[in-house]
Amino acid sequence: MKILKFGGTSVGSVDGIRAVLEIVGKSKTSGERPLVVLSAMSGITNLLAYLAEEAAEGRDFVQGLQEIEGRHFTVVKQLIPVKCQNPVLTKLKIFFNELEDLLQGVCSLRELSLQSRDLILSYGERCSTFLVSKAAEQQFSESLFVDGTQLIRTDSHFGGAHVNQALSEQLIRAFVAANRGRLLFVTGFIASSEQERVTTLGRGGSDYTAAIIGSAIDAEAIEIWTDVDGMLTADPRIVKKAFSLPILSYTEAMELSYFGAKVIYPPTMVPAFLKKIPIVIRNTFNQDFVGTTIQHDGGKAALPIKGISSIPTISVINLVGSGMVGRAGFSGRLFTLLAREQINVVLITQSSSEHSITFAIHPADALRAKSLIESEFELELKANKLSNPEIENGLSVLAIVGENMKQTPGMSGRLFHALGRNGINVRAIAQGSSEYNISVIIAQTDLAKALNAVHDAFFAQLNKTLHVFNVGTGNIGSTLFRQIQEQYGFLLDNNDIEIKIIGLSNSRRMLFNADGIDLATWEVQLQESGEPADLDTFVARMMQMNLPNCVFVDNTASEQPVRYYETIFRSNISIVTCNKIANSGKYSQYQTLKDTARRHGVDFFYETNVGAGLPIVRVLRDLMMSGDRIIRVEAILSGTISYIFNNFNGTASFHDVVQTAQRLGYTEPDPRDDLKGTDFMRKMLILARDAGYKLEPEDVQLGAILPEACIQAASVGEFYDELKAADAYFDDLKAKAQRENKVLRYIGKLEAGQVSIALELVDANHPFFALSGSDNIISFTTERYKERPLVVKGPGAGAEVTAAGVFADLVNVGA
C-alpha cells in the first residue's frame, strides 16, 4: 500500500481536485493500493480560526461562514453530476449547521476553549475530505469517506495532542483490514482523545496523519503532494536560483524543516523514520517531476550541503554574569524553567568562559521568558552575579544543512566569507556535534541578501549574479550595456556569471528594477519610466535594496559620485570606475578609499583609470604581489598625444596634425586639455601610488609640449593661431629627430619614487620607437624583467576599449 497525502492547495480548487483524482487513478492503474489523506481547502483552517476568535469577541461570523460554505458548494456543482449533488450538498449543509451552532455557542459564552477550537477547526478537513471522496466516487465506486477521529487516539492536550501510537496503530490496522478493497479518503490533522473528544495534531498535522497511518500499515512509501517541486535548496520566494533536491536523509530533512523549511514538519517524519519508510514530496500541479525522496540514507552527493534554511523572525536573550562561571547545573536550571513553561528554544550558544549564554526563542515568548528568568534568578540578580537579561529583536536564523559537511573541511570558512564579504554581521553561532548544520543569527534586514549570498557560495554549479548600479550613460556607459547584452549568454555558459543592471542614472533621470533592467530597451525605459536623477537618492536606494554581490559602476568623469565612494565601501559594495578623480586627487583620499575597501572585504577596480582597456594596473599589482621590485616604468598613456606625435613625421605641420586629430575625434573640444598633459599626469600619479609611493599631484614634474603663448590663448581659435605661429619651433624638433634617426615621444617615467613627463627623442632601440596610430604603451623594468622590460601595448582610448576595460573589471568582482 501507498499513502497519498494532499495539501490544502491541492484540494483548494476544482482544477486541483481533478489533479488529485488523476493521481489517485494513476496509482490504482499501476497496481498500487492507495490510501488518501487530505487537508482542508487552502485558507479554510485559518479562516475557521479567525471566525472562532471573532465569535469569542462577540463579533459577526456569519459572512465568513457563508464564504466557506460557498467555496465548497461551488466545487460540488462543478465536479459532481447534477443528479448526484443533492446528498453531497445535504451532508455538507449538516456540517455547516453544526459549525454555526458551535460558533453561536462560543459567541454566547464569550469563551473559546482549546477543546472548542479544535472541534471548530476539524470541520475544514471533514468538509474537504467528504467532498473529494464523493467526487472520487464518480470514478471509483469503492471510495469511502473516513473521519480520522475513528483511527487516531491522542491524549487531551488540545491544540497539539500527543498520539497514542500503539492504540492508534491497532485501530488503523483493524479498520484497513475490515475495509480491504475500499479506496479510503481519510481526514488529516484531526484525531480524538480517549474520551472521544476531537483533538488536532498541531502544525503539519495532516502530514503527521499520513505518517502515522503509513507506519501502522507498513506502507511502501508516503507521498506528500503539495504545490512545490519537492524540498528546495532554499526558500524560492527569496532565492530565485533555488532548485529541488532529489534525495535527503531523514536527518537532513528534519534539520531543514526545523529551521524553517515549511514543505514538511519534523514530527511528521518520526513514524516513518522508525519504520524506514521513504517519504516523497511531489507537486500536484507538475506530476511529471519526480520530487524529493526523504529516506534513511541520504545517498551520495557531490555537494557539501543539501540546503539553506531560515527562520525569518527570532528574538535572542543574552544572560551575562560571573554567577554562571563554574556553577554546575546553571544551564539545566535555566532551560528546565523554559521547558516547563512550554517555551521552545531554537538555538543555544555559550562562551567558553561560561560567562555568558545566548539563546534564541520565538518573539512571542521573549517578554515572558525574560520575566521568568528574572523571577527564577532573583537572588543572583540582586547580588549582581547576573546582569538583567537582555532581549534583542529584529533577528533571523540562517542554517546550512547536509550530512557531507562533516567530511568536508572549510564549510564554516565558506559560510562566513560569503556573509562577511556582503557586510552581514553574525550575532551568534551554533554547530551541533553531529556537524549536520551550522546555524547563525543575523539581522532580519540582511536575511534575503544572506540567503542569496550563501546559496551562490555553496552551489558553485550555479551562476554568480552581480547586481550592478551604474551612473553615467554616455559613450562608455551605453557601450558597456551593449557589450554586456552581447556577452550575456557567453558569460552564463562559460564563466557562470550573470550580470543584472539593477539601477542606472545619468545627470537627468534614473531607473531601478530589482529583477534587472532590459538592456535592449534601457534608453526607452529610462526616458518613459525613470524618475528625476538624484545621486543621494540613487546611492540610498542601492543600499536599501541590500542585494548580495552588489557593484557600483562609475562611468562618469565627475567628482560628484566620488564623494560617495567611502560610504559605498562601508556598505560592503564593490566599486568599478573609469573615473580618475578619486585616485588622482589628494593622496589621503586615495589611501582612505583603498583602506576602506580592504577593511570591508570588497573590490575597488579602476583599470581604465590608466590604460583604458589595456591591463596595466593589473599587471603592476600582480608584479608587486608576486614579490617583484619595480626599477623603472616608462609609458605613453595618452592616445591623443600618441596619435599626434606618431603622425608628426611627414610634410604636415604640427598645427595641421592637431587639427586633423580634432576632426577625427581624438582630442577634446579644446585640444589644450590633452596637450597640457594633465590627464597623462593623473595616470602616472595613479601608477606611482599603486607602486607604493606617497605622491601628491604637485610632485609630478610635468614637462610642456606647447609654448606658453599657445597655452595662454584666449580661445580655441586663438590657440590655433598661436600654434601656427609656432610651426618653426615644432619643425626644428622634427628636423633634429630626423637628423639623429629618432622620433619624438611624450613619455612619462617613474623611477626612484620620482615621476616626470617630458618630450623626448628616442631611437630604434627604444620600445616606443615603432609606436603607431593612437596606441598607448608601457614598459616595466623590474628585477625579473631587467634585461628585456615587460611591455604592454595597444589602443589606449575610445569608448569600445574603455567599456571593455570596465567590463573586465566587473566580471572579476568577487573572483
mmCIF file of C-alpha atoms in Angstrom, residues 372-712:
data_model
loop_
_atom_site.group_PDB
_atom_site.id
_atom_site.type_symbol
_atom_site.label_atom_id
_atom_site.label_comp_id
_atom_site.label_asym_id
_atom_site.label_seq_id
_atom_site.Cartn_x
_atom_site.Cartn_y
_atom_site.Cartn_z
ATOM 1 C CA LEU A 372 10.519 34.042 34.184
ATOM 2 C CA ILE A 373 14.316 34.316 34.252
ATOM 3 C CA GLU A 374 14.198 37.427 36.422
ATOM 4 C CA SER A 375 11.914 35.604 38.861
ATOM 5 C CA GLU A 376 13.926 32.348 38.916
ATOM 6 C CA PHE A 377 17.305 34.068 39.332
ATOM 7 C CA GLU A 378 16.165 36.916 41.563
ATOM 8 C CA LEU A 379 18.860 36.312 44.176
ATOM 9 C CA GLU A 380 21.677 36.198 41.617
ATOM 10 C CA LEU A 381 20.427 39.419 40.032
ATOM 11 C CA LYS A 382 20.230 41.218 43.390
ATOM 12 C CA ALA A 383 23.756 40.059 44.265
ATOM 13 C CA ASN A 384 24.984 41.390 40.896
ATOM 14 C CA LYS A 385 26.194 37.925 39.932
ATOM 15 C CA LEU A 386 23.963 38.170 36.872
ATOM 16 C CA SER A 387 23.096 41.158 34.729
ATOM 17 C CA ASN A 388 19.485 41.692 33.775
ATOM 18 C CA PRO A 389 18.613 39.545 30.773
ATOM 19 C CA GLU A 390 18.653 41.496 27.518
ATOM 20 C CA ILE A 391 16.278 40.902 24.621
ATOM 21 C CA GLU A 392 17.386 41.556 21.053
ATOM 22 C CA ASN A 393 14.647 41.649 18.428
ATOM 23 C CA GLY A 394 14.646 42.008 14.653
ATOM 24 C CA LEU A 395 16.864 38.960 14.102
ATOM 25 C CA SER A 396 16.755 35.859 11.888
ATOM 26 C CA VAL A 397 18.356 32.413 11.881
ATOM 27 C CA LEU A 398 20.129 31.030 8.830
ATOM 28 C CA ALA A 399 21.278 27.401 8.796
ATOM 29 C CA ILE A 400 23.271 25.370 6.279
ATOM 30 C CA VAL A 401 22.450 21.656 6.404
ATOM 31 C CA GLY A 402 23.999 18.499 4.978
ATOM 32 C CA GLU A 403 25.490 15.186 6.063
ATOM 33 C CA ASN A 404 28.535 15.749 3.843
ATOM 34 C CA MET A 405 29.560 18.756 5.925
ATOM 35 C CA LYS A 406 31.341 16.605 8.492
ATOM 36 C CA GLN A 407 33.546 15.137 5.763
ATOM 37 C CA THR A 408 34.329 18.437 4.032
ATOM 38 C CA PRO A 409 36.795 20.892 5.591
ATOM 39 C CA GLY A 410 36.270 24.621 5.251
ATOM 40 C CA MET A 411 32.479 24.695 5.479
ATOM 41 C CA SER A 412 32.356 27.351 8.169
ATOM 42 C CA GLY A 413 35.026 29.364 6.347
ATOM 43 C CA ARG A 414 32.991 29.410 3.158
ATOM 44 C CA LEU A 415 29.862 30.393 5.074
ATOM 45 C CA PHE A 416 31.480 33.260 6.968
ATOM 46 C CA HIS A 417 33.389 34.503 3.913
ATOM 47 C CA ALA A 418 30.118 34.790 1.969
ATOM 48 C CA LEU A 419 28.480 36.630 4.872
ATOM 49 C CA GLY A 420 31.469 38.842 5.629
ATOM 50 C CA ARG A 421 32.067 39.905 2.042
ATOM 51 C CA ASN A 422 28.480 41.089 1.864
ATOM 52 C CA GLY A 423 28.696 43.008 5.120
ATOM 53 C CA ILE A 424 26.450 40.683 7.119
ATOM 54 C CA ASN A 425 27.262 40.688 10.820
ATOM 55 C CA VAL A 426 26.872 37.380 12.680
ATOM 56 C CA ARG A 427 25.391 37.842 16.165
ATOM 57 C CA ALA A 428 25.659 34.226 17.339
ATOM 58 C CA ILE A 429 26.842 30.860 16.002
ATOM 59 C CA ALA A 430 25.855 27.286 16.831
ATOM 60 C CA GLN A 431 27.076 23.990 15.401
ATOM 61 C CA GLY A 432 25.922 20.581 16.565
ATOM 62 C CA SER A 433 28.438 17.876 17.365
ATOM 63 C CA SER A 434 26.971 15.839 14.501
ATOM 64 C CA GLU A 435 28.152 18.614 12.129
ATOM 65 C CA TYR A 436 24.935 18.286 10.139
ATOM 66 C CA ASN A 437 24.286 22.010 10.386
ATOM 67 C CA ILE A 438 25.858 25.351 11.174
ATOM 68 C CA SER A 439 23.408 27.998 12.333
ATOM 69 C CA VAL A 440 23.975 31.728 12.577
ATOM 70 C CA ILE A 441 21.868 34.589 13.881
ATOM 71 C CA ILE A 442 21.863 37.713 11.724
ATOM 72 C CA ALA A 443 19.844 40.914 11.379
ATOM 73 C CA GLN A 444 16.434 40.306 9.831
ATOM 74 C CA THR A 445 17.069 43.074 7.297
ATOM 75 C CA ASP A 446 20.040 41.081 5.967
ATOM 76 C CA LEU A 447 18.241 37.743 5.589
ATOM 77 C CA ALA A 448 17.403 37.934 1.871
ATOM 78 C CA LYS A 449 20.911 39.103 0.995
ATOM 79 C CA ALA A 450 22.457 36.421 3.223
ATOM 80 C CA LEU A 451 20.387 33.583 1.742
ATOM 81 C CA ASN A 452 21.322 34.567 -1.805
ATOM 82 C CA ALA A 453 24.993 35.132 -1.000
ATOM 83 C CA VAL A 454 25.365 31.818 0.850
ATOM 84 C CA HIS A 455 23.423 29.961 -1.852
ATOM 85 C CA ASP A 456 25.826 31.281 -4.504
ATOM 86 C CA ALA A 457 28.809 30.351 -2.322
ATOM 87 C CA PHE A 458 27.837 26.707 -1.770
ATOM 88 C CA PHE A 459 26.185 25.775 -5.032
ATOM 89 C CA ALA A 460 29.107 26.504 -7.350
ATOM 90 C CA GLN A 461 27.381 24.943 -10.338
ATOM 91 C CA LEU A 462 25.042 27.948 -10.349
ATOM 92 C CA ASN A 463 25.866 31.326 -11.817
ATOM 93 C CA LYS A 464 27.237 34.110 -9.676
ATOM 94 C CA THR A 465 24.877 37.058 -10.072
ATOM 95 C CA LEU A 466 26.365 40.554 -9.944
ATOM 96 C CA HIS A 467 23.822 43.250 -9.104
ATOM 97 C CA VAL A 468 25.071 46.426 -10.790
ATOM 98 C CA PHE A 469 24.163 50.065 -10.148
ATOM 99 C CA ASN A 470 25.615 52.230 -12.926
ATOM 100 C CA VAL A 471 25.994 56.014 -13.061
ATOM 101 C CA GLY A 472 26.887 57.543 -16.413
ATOM 102 C CA THR A 473 25.124 56.539 -19.639
ATOM 103 C CA GLY A 474 27.271 58.407 -22.165
ATOM 104 C CA ASN A 475 29.583 56.773 -24.736
ATOM 105 C CA ILE A 476 31.283 54.478 -22.232
ATOM 106 C CA GLY A 477 28.140 53.583 -20.265
ATOM 107 C CA SER A 478 25.996 52.855 -23.320
ATOM 108 C CA THR A 479 28.798 50.841 -24.931
ATOM 109 C CA LEU A 480 29.199 48.839 -21.730
ATOM 110 C CA PHE A 481 25.475 47.987 -21.722
ATOM 111 C CA ARG A 482 25.701 46.769 -25.320
ATOM 112 C CA GLN A 483 28.781 44.652 -24.543
ATOM 113 C CA ILE A 484 27.067 43.086 -21.501
ATOM 114 C CA GLN A 485 23.994 42.294 -23.581
ATOM 115 C CA GLU A 486 26.083 40.736 -26.363
ATOM 116 C CA GLN A 487 28.167 38.652 -23.943
ATOM 117 C CA TYR A 488 25.304 37.656 -21.620
ATOM 118 C CA GLY A 489 24.964 34.101 -22.957
ATOM 119 C CA PHE A 490 28.722 33.541 -23.173
ATOM 120 C CA LEU A 491 29.255 34.621 -19.568
ATOM 121 C CA LEU A 492 26.494 32.296 -18.361
ATOM 122 C CA ASP A 493 27.695 29.304 -20.371
ATOM 123 C CA ASN A 494 31.441 29.675 -19.905
ATOM 124 C CA ASN A 495 32.014 31.709 -16.752
ATOM 125 C CA ASP A 496 28.856 31.050 -14.686
ATOM 126 C CA ILE A 497 28.394 34.801 -14.285
ATOM 127 C CA GLU A 498 25.147 36.694 -14.665
ATOM 128 C CA ILE A 499 25.204 40.497 -14.719
ATOM 129 C CA LYS A 500 21.996 42.345 -13.850
ATOM 130 C CA ILE A 501 21.797 46.124 -14.166
ATOM 131 C CA ILE A 502 19.506 46.915 -11.233
ATOM 132 C CA GLY A 503 19.869 50.697 -11.296
ATOM 133 C CA LEU A 504 21.176 53.232 -13.793
ATOM 134 C CA SER A 505 21.381 57.003 -13.798
ATOM 135 C CA ASN A 506 22.617 59.897 -15.855
ATOM 136 C CA SER A 507 22.532 63.588 -14.971
ATOM 137 C CA ARG A 508 18.831 63.836 -15.867
ATOM 138 C CA ARG A 509 16.984 60.620 -14.993
ATOM 139 C CA MET A 510 17.449 57.403 -13.052
ATOM 140 C CA LEU A 511 15.782 53.980 -13.218
ATOM 141 C CA PHE A 512 15.551 50.934 -10.930
ATOM 142 C CA ASN A 513 14.335 47.371 -11.453
ATOM 143 C CA ALA A 514 15.049 44.723 -8.799
ATOM 144 C CA ASP A 515 14.748 41.968 -11.434
ATOM 145 C CA GLY A 516 17.184 43.636 -13.817
ATOM 146 C CA ILE A 517 16.754 46.317 -16.493
ATOM 147 C CA ASP A 518 16.346 45.014 -20.064
ATOM 148 C CA LEU A 519 19.484 46.285 -21.797
ATOM 149 C CA ALA A 520 17.816 46.067 -25.219
ATOM 150 C CA THR A 521 15.433 48.887 -24.286
ATOM 151 C CA TRP A 522 17.167 50.694 -21.418
ATOM 152 C CA GLU A 523 17.065 54.103 -23.116
ATOM 153 C CA VAL A 524 13.307 53.930 -23.685
ATOM 154 C CA GLN A 525 12.701 52.668 -20.141
ATOM 155 C CA LEU A 526 14.878 55.414 -18.655
ATOM 156 C CA GLN A 527 13.023 58.080 -20.586
ATOM 157 C CA GLU A 528 9.486 56.738 -20.042
ATOM 158 C CA SER A 529 9.694 55.098 -16.598
ATOM 159 C CA GLY A 530 12.645 56.835 -14.998
ATOM 160 C CA GLU A 531 12.419 59.425 -12.242
ATOM 161 C CA PRO A 532 14.380 62.669 -11.886
ATOM 162 C CA ALA A 533 18.030 61.934 -11.186
ATOM 163 C CA ASP A 534 19.325 62.492 -7.685
ATOM 164 C CA LEU A 535 22.633 60.931 -6.673
ATOM 165 C CA ASP A 536 21.782 60.977 -2.950
ATOM 166 C CA THR A 537 18.604 59.022 -3.638
ATOM 167 C CA PHE A 538 20.353 56.693 -6.096
ATOM 168 C CA VAL A 539 23.012 55.647 -3.573
ATOM 169 C CA ALA A 540 20.487 55.420 -0.722
ATOM 170 C CA ARG A 541 18.175 53.211 -2.806
ATOM 171 C CA MET A 542 21.091 50.955 -3.729
ATOM 172 C CA MET A 543 21.899 50.466 -0.048
ATOM 173 C CA GLN A 544 18.258 49.925 0.922
ATOM 174 C CA MET A 545 17.872 47.154 -1.664
ATOM 175 C CA ASN A 546 20.666 45.357 0.221
ATOM 176 C CA LEU A 547 21.474 42.894 -2.570
ATOM 177 C CA PRO A 548 24.329 40.363 -2.480
ATOM 178 C CA ASN A 549 27.339 40.749 -4.813
ATOM 179 C CA CYS A 550 26.454 44.401 -5.364
ATOM 180 C CA VAL A 551 28.671 46.616 -7.570
ATOM 181 C CA PHE A 552 28.612 50.391 -8.073
ATOM 182 C CA VAL A 553 29.942 51.327 -11.540
ATOM 183 C CA ASP A 554 31.024 54.937 -12.137
ATOM 184 C CA ASN A 555 31.210 55.707 -15.864
ATOM 185 C CA THR A 556 31.437 59.468 -15.395
ATOM 186 C CA ALA A 557 34.247 61.986 -15.277
ATOM 187 C CA SER A 558 32.507 63.923 -12.493
ATOM 188 C CA GLU A 559 33.657 64.466 -8.939
ATOM 189 C CA GLN A 560 30.058 64.050 -7.657
ATOM 190 C CA PRO A 561 29.986 60.216 -7.482
ATOM 191 C CA VAL A 562 33.462 60.149 -5.899
ATOM 192 C CA ARG A 563 32.049 61.806 -2.766
ATOM 193 C CA TYR A 564 30.026 58.646 -2.112
ATOM 194 C CA TYR A 565 32.803 56.074 -2.638
ATOM 195 C CA GLU A 566 33.749 55.716 1.029
ATOM 196 C CA THR A 567 30.099 55.379 2.111
ATOM 197 C CA ILE A 568 29.537 52.767 -0.588
ATOM 198 C CA PHE A 569 32.532 50.735 0.567
ATOM 199 C CA ARG A 570 31.285 50.905 4.153
ATOM 200 C CA SER A 571 28.054 49.319 2.914
ATOM 201 C CA ASN A 572 30.134 46.380 1.579
ATOM 202 C CA ILE A 573 29.537 47.296 -2.043
ATOM 203 C CA SER A 574 32.359 46.968 -4.585
ATOM 204 C CA ILE A 575 33.228 49.792 -6.977
ATOM 205 C CA VAL A 576 34.360 49.642 -10.610
ATOM 206 C CA THR A 577 35.238 53.032 -12.092
ATOM 207 C CA CYS A 578 36.793 54.669 -15.123
ATOM 208 C CA ASN A 579 36.657 57.997 -13.275
ATOM 209 C CA LYS A 580 40.241 59.092 -12.436
ATOM 210 C CA ILE A 581 39.281 61.798 -9.947
ATOM 211 C CA ALA A 582 39.114 59.523 -6.885
ATOM 212 C CA ASN A 583 42.626 58.159 -7.326
ATOM 213 C CA SER A 584 44.399 61.262 -8.621
ATOM 214 C CA GLY A 585 43.312 63.826 -6.027
ATOM 215 C CA LYS A 586 44.887 64.126 -2.601
ATOM 216 C CA TYR A 587 46.906 61.096 -1.531
ATOM 217 C CA SER A 588 44.927 60.893 1.729
ATOM 218 C CA GLN A 589 41.715 60.348 -0.252
ATOM 219 C CA TYR A 590 43.352 57.640 -2.379
ATOM 220 C CA GLN A 591 44.641 55.818 0.705
ATOM 221 C CA THR A 592 41.339 56.142 2.591
ATOM 222 C CA LEU A 593 39.427 54.549 -0.268
ATOM 223 C CA LYS A 594 41.921 51.688 -0.639
ATOM 224 C CA ASP A 595 41.941 51.021 3.118
ATOM 225 C CA THR A 596 38.140 51.183 3.430
ATOM 226 C CA ALA A 597 37.627 48.735 0.557
ATOM 227 C CA ARG A 598 40.176 46.341 2.082
ATOM 228 C CA ARG A 599 38.672 46.532 5.592
ATOM 229 C CA HIS A 600 35.201 45.764 4.271
ATOM 230 C CA GLY A 601 36.361 42.927 2.021
ATOM 231 C CA VAL A 602 35.134 44.431 -1.250
ATOM 232 C CA ASP A 603 36.805 45.223 -4.571
ATOM 233 C CA PHE A 604 37.966 48.592 -5.879
ATOM 234 C CA PHE A 605 38.824 48.153 -9.561
ATOM 235 C CA TYR A 606 39.925 51.045 -11.776
ATOM 236 C CA GLU A 607 41.946 49.502 -14.612
ATOM 237 C CA THR A 608 40.585 52.059 -17.077
ATOM 238 C CA ASN A 609 41.989 54.942 -14.997
ATOM 239 C CA VAL A 610 45.379 54.352 -16.645
ATOM 240 C CA GLY A 611 45.227 52.444 -19.917
ATOM 241 C CA ALA A 612 41.543 52.234 -20.915
ATOM 242 C CA GLY A 613 41.240 48.586 -21.944
ATOM 243 C CA LEU A 614 44.933 47.735 -21.508
ATOM 244 C CA PRO A 615 45.830 45.560 -18.476
ATOM 245 C CA ILE A 616 48.272 47.977 -16.846
ATOM 246 C CA VAL A 617 47.054 48.390 -13.275
ATOM 247 C CA ARG A 618 46.501 44.631 -13.005
ATOM 248 C CA VAL A 619 49.980 43.835 -14.366
ATOM 249 C CA LEU A 620 51.619 46.217 -11.887
ATOM 250 C CA ARG A 621 49.616 44.739 -8.997
ATOM 251 C CA ASP A 622 50.495 41.174 -9.991
ATOM 252 C CA LEU A 623 54.192 42.015 -10.284
ATOM 253 C CA MET A 624 54.257 43.531 -6.827
ATOM 254 C CA MET A 625 52.125 40.832 -5.202
ATOM 255 C CA SER A 626 54.445 38.148 -6.582
ATOM 256 C CA GLY A 627 57.440 39.855 -4.939
ATOM 257 C CA ASP A 628 58.994 41.569 -7.948
ATOM 258 C CA ARG A 629 60.606 45.008 -7.437
ATOM 259 C CA ILE A 630 59.868 47.912 -9.762
ATOM 260 C CA ILE A 631 63.045 49.619 -11.025
ATOM 261 C CA ARG A 632 61.594 51.873 -13.686
ATOM 262 C CA VAL A 633 58.314 52.454 -15.502
ATOM 263 C CA GLU A 634 58.148 54.293 -18.812
ATOM 264 C CA ALA A 635 54.839 54.988 -20.523
ATOM 265 C CA ILE A 636 52.899 56.823 -23.170
ATOM 266 C CA LEU A 637 49.399 56.959 -21.739
ATOM 267 C CA SER A 638 47.598 59.469 -23.927
ATOM 268 C CA GLY A 639 46.005 58.186 -27.112
ATOM 269 C CA THR A 640 45.622 61.777 -28.310
ATOM 270 C CA ILE A 641 49.268 62.738 -27.820
ATOM 271 C CA SER A 642 50.349 59.369 -29.177
ATOM 272 C CA TYR A 643 48.398 59.967 -32.404
ATOM 273 C CA ILE A 644 49.762 63.495 -32.820
ATOM 274 C CA PHE A 645 53.449 62.599 -32.486
ATOM 275 C CA ASN A 646 53.098 59.360 -34.457
ATOM 276 C CA ASN A 647 51.740 61.444 -37.356
ATOM 277 C CA PHE A 648 54.099 64.411 -36.999
ATOM 278 C CA ASN A 649 56.714 62.747 -39.153
ATOM 279 C CA GLY A 650 55.977 63.874 -42.708
ATOM 280 C CA THR A 651 55.304 67.094 -44.517
ATOM 281 C CA ALA A 652 52.268 68.158 -42.425
ATOM 282 C CA SER A 653 52.883 70.843 -39.845
ATOM 283 C CA PHE A 654 52.244 70.307 -36.135
ATOM 284 C CA HIS A 655 49.300 72.707 -36.454
ATOM 285 C CA ASP A 656 47.756 70.600 -39.232
ATOM 286 C CA VAL A 657 48.292 67.311 -37.375
ATOM 287 C CA VAL A 658 46.495 68.684 -34.281
ATOM 288 C CA GLN A 659 43.616 69.938 -36.413
ATOM 289 C CA THR A 660 43.306 66.524 -38.087
ATOM 290 C CA ALA A 661 43.321 64.814 -34.672
ATOM 291 C CA GLN A 662 40.500 67.082 -33.510
ATOM 292 C CA ARG A 663 38.489 66.475 -36.681
ATOM 293 C CA LEU A 664 38.832 62.683 -36.161
ATOM 294 C CA GLY A 665 37.585 62.984 -32.565
ATOM 295 C CA TYR A 666 40.889 62.150 -30.867
ATOM 296 C CA THR A 667 41.031 65.379 -28.867
ATOM 297 C CA GLU A 668 38.779 67.264 -26.503
ATOM 298 C CA PRO A 669 36.890 70.275 -27.985
ATOM 299 C CA ASP A 670 39.826 72.333 -26.730
ATOM 300 C CA PRO A 671 42.973 70.342 -27.727
ATOM 301 C CA ARG A 672 44.931 72.019 -24.938
ATOM 302 C CA ASP A 673 43.040 69.828 -22.439
ATOM 303 C CA ASP A 674 45.028 66.934 -23.930
ATOM 304 C CA LEU A 675 48.262 68.688 -24.908
ATOM 305 C CA LYS A 676 48.837 70.241 -21.468
ATOM 306 C CA GLY A 677 49.399 66.669 -20.237
ATOM 307 C CA THR A 678 47.139 66.947 -17.167
ATOM 308 C CA ASP A 679 45.286 63.695 -17.936
ATOM 309 C CA PHE A 680 48.624 61.930 -18.558
ATOM 310 C CA MET A 681 49.866 63.288 -15.226
ATOM 311 C CA ARG A 682 46.880 61.764 -13.402
ATOM 312 C CA LYS A 683 47.543 58.356 -14.947
ATOM 313 C CA MET A 684 51.232 58.388 -13.977
ATOM 314 C CA LEU A 685 50.308 59.543 -10.471
ATOM 315 C CA ILE A 686 47.903 56.613 -10.047
ATOM 316 C CA LEU A 687 50.565 54.173 -11.257
ATOM 317 C CA ALA A 688 53.126 55.639 -8.853
ATOM 318 C CA ARG A 689 50.704 55.375 -5.927
ATOM 319 C CA ASP A 690 49.876 51.775 -6.817
ATOM 320 C CA ALA A 691 53.623 51.126 -6.878
ATOM 321 C CA GLY A 692 53.775 52.276 -3.262
ATOM 322 C CA TYR A 693 54.832 55.938 -3.495
ATOM 323 C CA LYS A 694 53.026 58.604 -1.456
ATOM 324 C CA LEU A 695 52.914 61.322 -4.078
ATOM 325 C CA GLU A 696 50.705 64.370 -4.482
ATOM 326 C CA PRO A 697 49.733 65.828 -7.900
ATOM 327 C CA GLU A 698 52.203 68.689 -7.447
ATOM 328 C CA ASP A 699 55.058 66.179 -7.020
ATOM 329 C CA VAL A 700 54.829 65.177 -10.690
ATOM 330 C CA GLN A 701 57.299 67.024 -12.921
ATOM 331 C CA LEU A 702 55.155 67.874 -15.943
ATOM 332 C CA GLY A 703 57.136 68.993 -18.995
ATOM 333 C CA ALA A 704 55.439 71.193 -21.560
ATOM 334 C CA ILE A 705 54.633 70.307 -25.162
ATOM 335 C CA LEU A 706 53.197 73.681 -26.124
ATOM 336 C CA PRO A 707 54.846 77.093 -25.978
ATOM 337 C CA GLU A 708 53.402 79.348 -23.285
ATOM 338 C CA ALA A 709 51.662 81.592 -25.820
ATOM 339 C CA CYS A 710 49.581 78.608 -27.037
ATOM 340 C CA ILE A 711 48.539 77.718 -23.517
ATOM 341 C CA GLN A 712 47.556 81.305 -22.651
#
